[in-house]
PDB file of C-alpha atoms in Angstrom:
ATOM      1  CA  MET A 263      48.835 109.147 150.400  1.00  0.00           C
ATOM      2  CA  SER A 264      49.315 112.014 152.845  1.00  0.00           C
ATOM      3  CA  GLN A 265      52.615 113.004 154.368  1.00  0.00           C
ATOM      4  CA  THR A 266      52.912 113.527 158.085  1.00  0.00           C
ATOM      5  CA  PRO A 267      54.298 117.026 158.693  1.00  0.00           C
ATOM      6  CA  PRO A 268      57.658 117.075 160.439  1.00  0.00           C
ATOM      7  CA  ASP A 269      57.966 118.321 163.996  1.00  0.00           C
ATOM      8  CA  ALA A 270      57.266 122.083 164.073  1.00  0.00           C
ATOM      9  CA  ASP A 271      60.751 122.906 165.420  1.00  0.00           C
ATOM     10  CA  VAL A 272      62.410 120.891 162.683  1.00  0.00           C
ATOM     11  CA  SER A 273      60.219 122.536 160.092  1.00  0.00           C
ATOM     12  CA  VAL A 274      61.112 126.030 161.298  1.00  0.00           C
ATOM     13  CA  ASP A 275      64.793 125.089 161.372  1.00  0.00           C
ATOM     14  CA  PHE A 276      64.500 123.709 157.853  1.00  0.00           C
ATOM     15  CA  LEU A 277      62.831 126.880 156.593  1.00  0.00           C
ATOM     16  CA  ILE A 278      65.412 129.124 158.234  1.00  0.00           C
ATOM     17  CA  ALA A 279      68.200 127.074 156.678  1.00  0.00           C
ATOM     18  CA  GLN A 280      66.460 127.237 153.286  1.00  0.00           C
ATOM     19  CA  VAL A 281      66.150 131.018 153.504  1.00  0.00           C
ATOM     20  CA  GLY A 282      69.833 131.252 154.395  1.00  0.00           C
ATOM     21  CA  ARG A 283      70.831 129.059 151.452  1.00  0.00           C
ATOM     22  CA  LEU A 284      68.575 130.955 149.070  1.00  0.00           C
ATOM     23  CA  HIS A 285      69.949 134.297 150.234  1.00  0.00           C
ATOM     24  CA  HIS A 286      73.536 133.099 149.922  1.00  0.00           C
ATOM     25  CA  LYS A 287      72.902 131.714 146.434  1.00  0.00           C
ATOM     26  CA  ARG A 288      71.044 134.809 145.229  1.00  0.00           C
ATOM     27  CA  ALA A 289      73.499 137.295 146.762  1.00  0.00           C
ATOM     28  CA  HIS A 290      76.456 135.492 145.186  1.00  0.00           C
ATOM     29  CA  ALA A 291      74.693 135.377 141.818  1.00  0.00           C
ATOM     30  CA  LEU A 292      74.077 139.128 141.995  1.00  0.00           C
ATOM     31  CA  LEU A 293      77.684 139.769 143.047  1.00  0.00           C
ATOM     32  CA  GLU A 294      78.947 137.568 140.198  1.00  0.00           C
ATOM     33  CA  ASP A 295      76.872 139.681 137.805  1.00  0.00           C
ATOM     34  CA  LEU A 296      79.020 142.602 138.985  1.00  0.00           C
ATOM     35  CA  GLY A 297      82.191 140.566 138.396  1.00  0.00           C
ATOM     36  CA  LEU A 298      82.849 139.845 142.080  1.00  0.00           C
ATOM     37  CA  TYR A 299      83.510 136.406 143.487  1.00  0.00           C
ATOM     38  CA  HIS A 300      83.864 134.723 146.883  1.00  0.00           C
ATOM     39  CA  GLY A 301      85.722 136.895 149.391  1.00  0.00           C
ATOM     40  CA  GLN A 302      86.091 139.893 147.120  1.00  0.00           C
ATOM     41  CA  PRO A 303      83.175 141.935 148.517  1.00  0.00           C
ATOM     42  CA  ARG A 304      84.776 141.728 152.002  1.00  0.00           C
ATOM     43  CA  LEU A 305      87.972 143.133 150.548  1.00  0.00           C
ATOM     44  CA  LEU A 306      86.078 145.986 148.909  1.00  0.00           C
ATOM     45  CA  LEU A 307      84.312 146.778 152.194  1.00  0.00           C
ATOM     46  CA  VAL A 308      87.713 147.232 153.851  1.00  0.00           C
ATOM     47  CA  LEU A 309      89.014 149.419 151.017  1.00  0.00           C
ATOM     48  CA  TRP A 310      85.887 151.590 151.042  1.00  0.00           C
ATOM     49  CA  GLU A 311      86.663 152.343 154.691  1.00  0.00           C
ATOM     50  CA  GLN A 312      90.374 152.953 154.155  1.00  0.00           C
ATOM     51  CA  GLU A 313      92.358 153.010 150.933  1.00  0.00           C
ATOM     52  CA  GLY A 314      96.042 152.229 150.795  1.00  0.00           C
ATOM     53  CA  PRO A 315      96.582 149.372 153.257  1.00  0.00           C
ATOM     54  CA  THR A 316      99.363 146.915 152.538  1.00  0.00           C
ATOM     55  CA  GLN A 317      98.565 143.445 151.257  1.00  0.00           C
ATOM     56  CA  SER A 318      99.477 141.933 154.623  1.00  0.00           C
ATOM     57  CA  GLU A 319      97.208 144.400 156.449  1.00  0.00           C
ATOM     58  CA  LEU A 320      94.360 143.458 154.108  1.00  0.00           C
ATOM     59  CA  ALA A 321      94.995 139.743 154.625  1.00  0.00           C
ATOM     60  CA  GLU A 322      94.799 140.237 158.374  1.00  0.00           C
ATOM     61  CA  ARG A 323      91.621 142.329 158.186  1.00  0.00           C
ATOM     62  CA  VAL A 324      89.726 139.862 155.988  1.00  0.00           C
ATOM     63  CA  HIS A 325      91.168 136.817 157.778  1.00  0.00           C
ATOM     64  CA  VAL A 326      92.944 135.118 154.879  1.00  0.00           C
ATOM     65  CA  ARG A 327      96.514 133.993 154.349  1.00  0.00           C
ATOM     66  CA  PRO A 328      98.866 136.400 152.543  1.00  0.00           C
ATOM     67  CA  ALA A 329      99.124 134.009 149.569  1.00  0.00           C
ATOM     68  CA  THR A 330      95.317 133.957 149.286  1.00  0.00           C
ATOM     69  CA  MET A 331      95.265 137.757 149.420  1.00  0.00           C
ATOM     70  CA  THR A 332      97.817 137.937 146.619  1.00  0.00           C
ATOM     71  CA  LYS A 333      95.630 135.746 144.390  1.00  0.00           C
ATOM     72  CA  MET A 334      92.485 137.731 145.279  1.00  0.00           C
ATOM     73  CA  LEU A 335      94.221 140.978 144.426  1.00  0.00           C
ATOM     74  CA  GLN A 336      95.545 139.603 141.133  1.00  0.00           C
ATOM     75  CA  ARG A 337      92.014 138.662 140.090  1.00  0.00           C
ATOM     76  CA  MET A 338      90.520 141.954 141.260  1.00  0.00           C
ATOM     77  CA  GLU A 339      93.270 143.904 139.528  1.00  0.00           C
ATOM     78  CA  GLU A 340      92.606 142.003 136.275  1.00  0.00           C
ATOM     79  CA  ALA A 341      88.896 142.808 136.660  1.00  0.00           C
ATOM     80  CA  GLY A 342      89.756 146.486 137.172  1.00  0.00           C
ATOM     81  CA  PHE A 343      88.482 146.930 140.751  1.00  0.00           C
ATOM     82  CA  VAL A 344      91.801 147.598 142.507  1.00  0.00           C
ATOM     83  CA  GLU A 345      95.366 148.566 141.763  1.00  0.00           C
ATOM     84  CA  ARG A 346      98.549 147.829 143.665  1.00  0.00           C
ATOM     85  CA  ARG A 347     101.243 150.473 143.982  1.00  0.00           C
ATOM     86  CA  ARG A 348     104.648 150.479 145.600  1.00  0.00           C
ATOM     87  CA  SER A 349     104.813 152.682 148.674  1.00  0.00           C
ATOM     88  CA  SER A 350     106.606 155.976 148.056  1.00  0.00           C
ATOM     89  CA  VAL A 351     108.107 155.711 151.554  1.00  0.00           C
ATOM     90  CA  ASP A 352     109.283 152.088 151.378  1.00  0.00           C
ATOM     91  CA  GLN A 353     109.561 150.492 147.935  1.00  0.00           C
ATOM     92  CA  ARG A 354     109.348 147.018 149.491  1.00  0.00           C
ATOM     93  CA  MET A 355     105.730 147.621 150.545  1.00  0.00           C
ATOM     94  CA  VAL A 356     102.823 147.333 148.130  1.00  0.00           C
ATOM     95  CA  ARG A 357      99.681 149.285 148.949  1.00  0.00           C
ATOM     96  CA  VAL A 358      96.230 148.605 147.550  1.00  0.00           C
ATOM     97  CA  TYR A 359      93.885 151.260 146.161  1.00  0.00           C
ATOM     98  CA  LEU A 360      90.460 151.241 144.585  1.00  0.00           C
ATOM     99  CA  THR A 361      90.023 152.137 140.943  1.00  0.00           C
ATOM    100  CA  ASP A 362      87.052 154.104 139.634  1.00  0.00           C
ATOM    101  CA  ALA A 363      85.372 150.756 138.879  1.00  0.00           C
ATOM    102  CA  GLY A 364      85.954 149.629 142.483  1.00  0.00           C
ATOM    103  CA  ARG A 365      84.284 152.778 143.754  1.00  0.00           C
ATOM    104  CA  ALA A 366      81.457 152.553 141.212  1.00  0.00           C
ATOM    105  CA  VAL A 367      80.153 149.203 142.497  1.00  0.00           C
ATOM    106  CA  GLN A 368      80.018 150.318 146.137  1.00  0.00           C
ATOM    107  CA  ALA A 369      76.315 151.191 146.264  1.00  0.00           C
ATOM    108  CA  GLN A 370      75.302 148.012 144.428  1.00  0.00           C
ATOM    109  CA  VAL A 371      77.428 145.727 146.608  1.00  0.00           C
ATOM    110  CA  GLN A 372      76.236 147.346 149.813  1.00  0.00           C
ATOM    111  CA  ARG A 373      72.618 147.030 148.673  1.00  0.00           C
ATOM    112  CA  ILE A 374      73.091 143.333 147.890  1.00  0.00           C
ATOM    113  CA  LEU A 375      74.856 142.608 151.188  1.00  0.00           C
ATOM    114  CA  SER A 376      72.494 144.614 153.380  1.00  0.00           C
ATOM    115  CA  ALA A 377      69.132 143.543 151.984  1.00  0.00           C
ATOM    116  CA  PRO A 378      68.742 139.803 152.625  1.00  0.00           C
ATOM    117  CA  VAL A 379      65.010 140.007 153.286  1.00  0.00           C
ATOM    118  CA  THR A 380      64.242 141.667 149.973  1.00  0.00           C
ATOM    119  CA  LEU A 381      66.465 139.179 148.177  1.00  0.00           C
ATOM    120  CA  THR A 382      64.879 135.999 149.532  1.00  0.00           C
ATOM    121  CA  ALA A 383      61.557 136.816 151.152  1.00  0.00           C
ATOM    122  CA  PRO A 384      58.456 135.037 149.849  1.00  0.00           C
ATOM    123  CA  GLY A 385      56.803 137.229 147.258  1.00  0.00           C
ATOM    124  CA  SER A 386      60.010 138.892 146.072  1.00  0.00           C
ATOM    125  CA  GLU A 387      61.036 138.433 142.464  1.00  0.00           C
ATOM    126  CA  SER A 388      64.037 136.308 143.424  1.00  0.00           C
ATOM    127  CA  TRP A 389      62.118 133.820 145.573  1.00  0.00           C
ATOM    128  CA  SER A 390      62.183 130.399 143.966  1.00  0.00           C
ATOM    129  CA  ALA A 391      62.080 126.750 144.880  1.00  0.00           C
ATOM    130  CA  PRO A 392      65.433 125.307 145.927  1.00  0.00           C
ATOM    131  CA  ALA A 393      67.280 123.326 143.268  1.00  0.00           C
ATOM    132  CA  SER A 394      67.129 120.216 145.473  1.00  0.00           C
ATOM    133  CA  GLY A 395      63.483 119.744 144.586  1.00  0.00           C
ATOM    134  CA  ALA A 396      62.079 120.811 147.948  1.00  0.00           C
ATOM    135  CA  SER A 397      59.169 123.151 147.505  1.00  0.00           C
ATOM    136  CA  ARG A 398      58.937 126.618 148.931  1.00  0.00           C
ATOM    137  CA  PRO A 399      56.582 127.355 151.801  1.00  0.00           C
ATOM    138  CA  SER A 400      52.953 127.621 150.826  1.00  0.00           C
ATOM    139  CA  ARG A 401      51.508 131.088 150.448  1.00  0.00           C
ATOM    140  CA  SER A 402      47.943 129.845 150.253  1.00  0.00           C
ATOM    141  CA  SER A 403      46.990 131.959 153.260  1.00  0.00           C
ATOM    142  CA  THR A 404      47.733 135.124 151.282  1.00  0.00           C
ATOM    143  CA  LYS A 405      46.838 133.995 147.772  1.00  0.00           C
ATOM    144  CA  SER A 406      44.026 131.690 146.848  1.00  0.00           C
ATOM    145  CA  SER A 407      44.960 131.003 143.234  1.00  0.00           C
ATOM    146  CA  GLY A 408      48.091 130.471 141.213  1.00  0.00           C
ATOM    147  CA  PRO A 409      51.478 129.081 142.188  1.00  0.00           C
TER     148      PRO A 409
END
């Protein structure tokens, strides 16, 4: 029994969405291998540009609520990526700084975030069928044997 191929536009949309999902999944897996979780790479990107902002400044820059920022910073501090210090000018303010570990992951995080094509393109090591059971696009035009 043969399947009728979906409309070409729908098929292209489906493939684009699949690539996006695969990239997101793979990038987050690679970031988790570094000990970073949802939202934390954005915070590091801000701190790599400018160290020492207050928690409220960071919350505004990464578009999260101050309470969310506090929790993110607690987790990142426990993981050793950042440290919070009281301002020497105003003891009520807490400023955030990178640790050596926070600086050490910069190149890896930037590589992961800036290389979506190499992370999810057909033929790359990370390309795999989606967990939902849908199969990846056929590469029969470039390879005549093997999966």
